[in-house]
Amino acid sequence: MTEPPIRLLLADDHPIVRAGLRAVLETEPGLVVTAEAATAEDAVARAAEGDIDVVLMDLRFGSGMTGAEATAVITARPDAPRVLIVTTYDSDADTLPAIEAGATGYLLKDAPPEDLAAAVRTAAAGRTTLAPTVADRLMSRMRMPTAALTLREIEVLVLVADGLSNRAIADRLHLTEGTVKSHLARSYTKLGVDSRTAAVATATDLGLIRR
């Protein structure tokens, strides 16, 4: 008996990227692009209709909900489709929220077409595929957990890199200013630095936050 096709939703705010993904995937036997979404909100709504097996989700959309936020909403529902992140970003600040949100896999857009198709099939089966750079970084975090920045420490450093003060960061993350200072102090110790500028530079060089 013939297996039913794997039905896909392409969620990316760039039409050219969606067209490229469609062109690659529709040449593969057993894969069918059922729908596209140009915003994360549209992806959440379309995924809820019940006829999607795997969502290929970008992380950054022009405005509104992020891909990680959409992933969390999609995967929280019963009988949810799998979510495979397909993005250009591989920093910890991008990968950790997406994986924590429930993404089944994480692939970079420069992956070969055959890797993309294989990752879709793997995700549909409920198994994980990670881009090599992402897998390496996650393994490093597991090997040295005490030296790894927490997701909250990374969030704070991202906002420091954006030029926000401790007070503004506290307001943005709904924390006290003292808690923000504590997160920064622990980050300095782990990174071996003694200033905000050095912390941002080192975290960027290590791939913890995006350039």
CSV table of C-alpha atoms in Angstrom, one decimal:
chain,number,residue,atom,x,y,z
A,1,MET,CA,0.0,0.0,0.0
A,2,THR,CA,1.3,3.5,-0.9
A,3,GLU,CA,2.3,5.7,2.0
A,4,PRO,CA,0.3,9.0,2.2
A,5,PRO,CA,2.4,12.0,1.2
A,6,ILE,CA,4.0,14.2,3.9
A,7,ARG,CA,2.1,17.5,3.7
A,8,LEU,CA,4.1,20.7,4.2
A,9,LEU,CA,3.5,24.3,5.3
A,10,LEU,CA,6.3,26.8,4.2
A,11,ALA,CA,6.4,29.7,6.7
A,12,ASP,CA,8.8,32.5,5.6
A,13,ASP,CA,8.3,36.2,4.9
A,14,HIS,CA,10.4,36.1,1.7
A,15,PRO,CA,8.5,34.9,-1.4
A,16,ILE,CA,11.7,34.0,-3.1
A,17,VAL,CA,12.7,31.7,-0.2
A,18,ARG,CA,9.3,30.0,-0.2
A,19,ALA,CA,9.5,29.5,-4.0
A,20,GLY,CA,13.0,28.0,-3.6
A,21,LEU,CA,11.9,25.6,-0.9
A,22,ARG,CA,8.8,24.6,-2.9
A,23,ALA,CA,10.9,24.0,-6.0
A,24,VAL,CA,13.3,21.7,-4.1
A,25,LEU,CA,10.7,19.8,-2.1
A,26,GLU,CA,8.2,19.2,-4.8
A,27,THR,CA,10.7,17.3,-6.8
A,28,GLU,CA,10.9,14.8,-3.9
A,29,PRO,CA,8.6,11.8,-4.0
A,30,GLY,CA,6.2,11.7,-1.1
A,31,LEU,CA,6.4,15.4,-0.2
A,32,VAL,CA,3.6,17.8,-1.0
A,33,VAL,CA,3.6,21.6,-0.3
A,34,THR,CA,0.1,22.1,0.9
A,35,ALA,CA,0.3,25.7,2.0
A,36,GLU,CA,2.5,28.8,2.5
A,37,ALA,CA,2.5,31.5,5.1
A,38,ALA,CA,4.2,34.9,5.0
A,39,THR,CA,3.8,35.7,8.7
A,40,ALA,CA,4.2,33.6,11.9
A,41,GLU,CA,0.6,34.4,12.8
A,42,ASP,CA,-0.6,33.0,9.5
A,43,ALA,CA,1.6,29.9,10.1
A,44,VAL,CA,0.0,29.3,13.5
A,45,ALA,CA,-3.5,29.7,12.0
A,46,ARG,CA,-2.8,27.5,9.0
A,47,ALA,CA,-1.1,24.8,11.0
A,48,ALA,CA,-4.2,24.5,13.2
A,49,GLU,CA,-6.4,23.4,10.3
A,50,GLY,CA,-5.3,19.8,10.7
A,51,ASP,CA,-4.0,18.9,7.2
A,52,ILE,CA,-0.3,19.7,7.8
A,53,ASP,CA,2.4,17.2,8.9
A,54,VAL,CA,5.5,19.3,9.0
A,55,VAL,CA,5.9,23.1,9.2
A,56,LEU,CA,9.1,24.6,7.8
A,57,MET,CA,9.5,27.6,9.9
A,58,ASP,CA,11.8,30.6,9.6
A,59,LEU,CA,12.9,32.4,12.8
A,60,ARG,CA,12.6,36.0,11.8
A,61,PHE,CA,9.6,37.7,10.3
A,62,GLY,CA,9.3,41.3,9.4
A,63,SER,CA,7.2,42.1,12.5
A,64,GLY,CA,4.9,40.6,15.0
A,65,MET,CA,5.4,37.0,16.3
A,66,THR,CA,8.8,35.3,15.9
A,67,GLY,CA,9.3,31.8,14.5
A,68,ALA,CA,10.1,30.5,18.0
A,69,GLU,CA,7.0,32.0,19.4
A,70,ALA,CA,4.9,30.5,16.6
A,71,THR,CA,6.6,27.1,17.2
A,72,ALA,CA,5.6,27.2,20.8
A,73,VAL,CA,1.9,27.9,20.0
A,74,ILE,CA,1.8,25.2,17.2
A,75,THR,CA,3.5,22.5,19.2
A,76,ALA,CA,1.3,23.1,22.3
A,77,ARG,CA,-1.8,21.8,20.5
A,78,PRO,CA,-2.8,18.2,20.5
A,79,ASP,CA,-1.9,16.3,17.3
A,80,ALA,CA,0.2,19.2,16.3
A,81,PRO,CA,2.4,19.0,13.1
A,82,ARG,CA,6.1,18.8,13.6
A,83,VAL,CA,8.1,22.0,13.2
A,84,LEU,CA,11.4,22.1,11.4
A,85,ILE,CA,13.3,25.4,11.7
A,86,VAL,CA,14.9,26.5,8.4
A,87,THR,CA,16.8,29.7,8.9
A,88,THR,CA,20.1,31.5,8.4
A,89,TYR,CA,20.8,32.0,12.1
A,90,ASP,CA,22.7,29.6,14.2
A,91,SER,CA,23.6,31.6,17.4
A,92,ASP,CA,22.6,30.2,20.8
A,93,ALA,CA,20.2,33.2,21.0
A,94,ASP,CA,18.3,31.8,18.1
A,95,THR,CA,18.7,28.0,18.5
A,96,LEU,CA,17.9,27.7,22.2
A,97,PRO,CA,14.5,29.4,22.2
A,98,ALA,CA,13.4,27.5,19.1
A,99,ILE,CA,14.4,24.1,20.5
A,100,GLU,CA,12.9,25.0,23.9
A,101,ALA,CA,9.7,26.0,22.0
A,102,GLY,CA,9.3,22.4,20.7
A,103,ALA,CA,11.0,22.4,17.3
A,104,THR,CA,11.7,18.9,16.1
A,105,GLY,CA,14.7,19.9,14.0
A,106,TYR,CA,16.9,22.9,13.1
A,107,LEU,CA,18.4,23.3,9.6
A,108,LEU,CA,20.3,26.2,8.0
A,109,LYS,CA,19.2,27.6,4.6
A,110,ASP,CA,22.6,26.8,3.0
A,111,ALA,CA,22.0,23.0,3.6
A,112,PRO,CA,22.1,20.9,0.4
A,113,PRO,CA,18.7,20.0,-1.1
A,114,GLU,CA,19.0,16.3,-0.2
A,115,ASP,CA,19.7,17.3,3.5
A,116,LEU,CA,16.5,19.4,3.5
A,117,ALA,CA,14.4,16.6,2.1
A,118,ALA,CA,15.9,14.1,4.6
A,119,ALA,CA,15.3,16.5,7.5
A,120,VAL,CA,11.6,16.9,6.5
A,121,ARG,CA,11.2,13.1,6.4
A,122,THR,CA,13.0,12.7,9.8
A,123,ALA,CA,10.8,15.4,11.3
A,124,ALA,CA,7.7,13.8,10.0
A,125,ALA,CA,8.7,10.6,11.8
A,126,GLY,CA,9.2,12.5,15.0
A,127,ARG,CA,13.0,12.3,15.1
A,128,THR,CA,15.5,15.2,15.3
A,129,THR,CA,17.8,16.6,12.7
A,130,LEU,CA,20.2,19.4,13.7
A,131,ALA,CA,22.6,21.4,11.5
A,132,PRO,CA,26.1,20.3,12.3
A,133,THR,CA,27.1,23.7,13.8
A,134,VAL,CA,24.0,23.7,16.0
A,135,ALA,CA,24.6,20.1,17.1
A,136,ASP,CA,28.2,20.9,17.9
A,137,ARG,CA,27.2,23.9,20.0
A,138,LEU,CA,24.6,22.0,21.9
A,139,MET,CA,27.1,19.2,22.7
A,140,SER,CA,29.5,21.8,24.0
A,141,ARG,CA,26.8,23.1,26.3
A,142,MET,CA,26.2,19.6,27.6
A,143,ARG,CA,29.8,18.9,28.2
A,144,MET,CA,30.4,22.2,30.1
A,145,PRO,CA,27.1,23.1,31.6
A,146,THR,CA,28.6,25.3,34.4
A,147,ALA,CA,30.4,27.4,31.7
A,148,ALA,CA,27.4,27.7,29.4
A,149,LEU,CA,25.3,30.8,29.5
A,150,THR,CA,21.7,30.2,30.4
A,151,LEU,CA,18.9,31.3,28.0
A,152,ARG,CA,18.1,34.3,30.3
A,153,GLU,CA,21.7,35.4,30.4
A,154,ILE,CA,21.8,35.2,26.6
A,155,GLU,CA,18.6,37.3,26.4
A,156,VAL,CA,20.1,39.9,28.6
A,157,LEU,CA,23.3,40.1,26.5
A,158,VAL,CA,21.3,40.4,23.3
A,159,LEU,CA,19.6,43.5,24.8
A,160,VAL,CA,22.9,44.9,26.0
A,161,ALA,CA,24.2,44.5,22.4
A,162,ASP,CA,21.1,46.4,21.3
A,163,GLY,CA,22.2,49.3,23.5
A,164,LEU,CA,19.6,49.0,26.3
A,165,SER,CA,20.4,50.1,29.9
A,166,ASN,CA,19.9,47.7,32.8
A,167,ARG,CA,16.7,49.5,33.7
A,168,ALA,CA,15.3,49.2,30.1
A,169,ILE,CA,16.4,45.5,30.0
A,170,ALA,CA,14.6,44.9,33.4
A,171,ASP,CA,11.4,46.5,32.0
A,172,ARG,CA,11.6,44.5,28.7
A,173,LEU,CA,12.1,41.2,30.5
A,174,HIS,CA,9.8,41.9,33.5
A,175,LEU,CA,12.7,41.6,35.9
A,176,THR,CA,14.2,43.7,38.7
A,177,GLU,CA,17.2,45.8,37.9
A,178,GLY,CA,19.1,43.8,40.5
A,179,THR,CA,18.3,40.5,38.7
A,180,VAL,CA,19.6,41.9,35.5
A,181,LYS,CA,22.8,42.9,37.2
A,182,SER,CA,23.1,39.4,38.6
A,183,HIS,CA,22.7,37.8,35.2
A,184,LEU,CA,25.3,40.1,33.8
A,185,ALA,CA,27.7,39.4,36.6
A,186,ARG,CA,27.4,35.6,36.0
A,187,SER,CA,27.9,36.2,32.3
A,188,TYR,CA,31.1,38.1,32.9
A,189,THR,CA,32.4,35.3,35.1
A,190,LYS,CA,31.6,32.6,32.5
A,191,LEU,CA,33.0,34.7,29.6
A,192,GLY,CA,36.1,35.8,31.5
A,193,VAL,CA,35.4,39.5,31.0
A,194,ASP,CA,34.8,42.6,33.1
A,195,SER,CA,32.7,44.9,31.0
A,196,ARG,CA,29.5,45.1,29.0
A,197,THR,CA,31.4,45.8,25.8
A,198,ALA,CA,33.8,42.9,26.3
A,199,ALA,CA,30.9,40.6,27.2
A,200,VAL,CA,29.0,41.5,23.9
A,201,ALA,CA,32.2,41.1,21.8
A,202,THR,CA,33.1,37.7,23.4
A,203,ALA,CA,29.5,36.4,23.2
A,204,THR,CA,29.4,37.4,19.5
A,205,ASP,CA,32.7,35.7,18.7
A,206,LEU,CA,31.6,32.5,20.4
A,207,GLY,CA,28.4,32.5,18.4
A,208,LEU,CA,26.2,33.0,21.5
A,209,ILE,CA,24.5,36.1,20.1
A,210,ARG,CA,24.1,37.1,16.5
A,211,ARG,CA,26.5,39.4,14.8
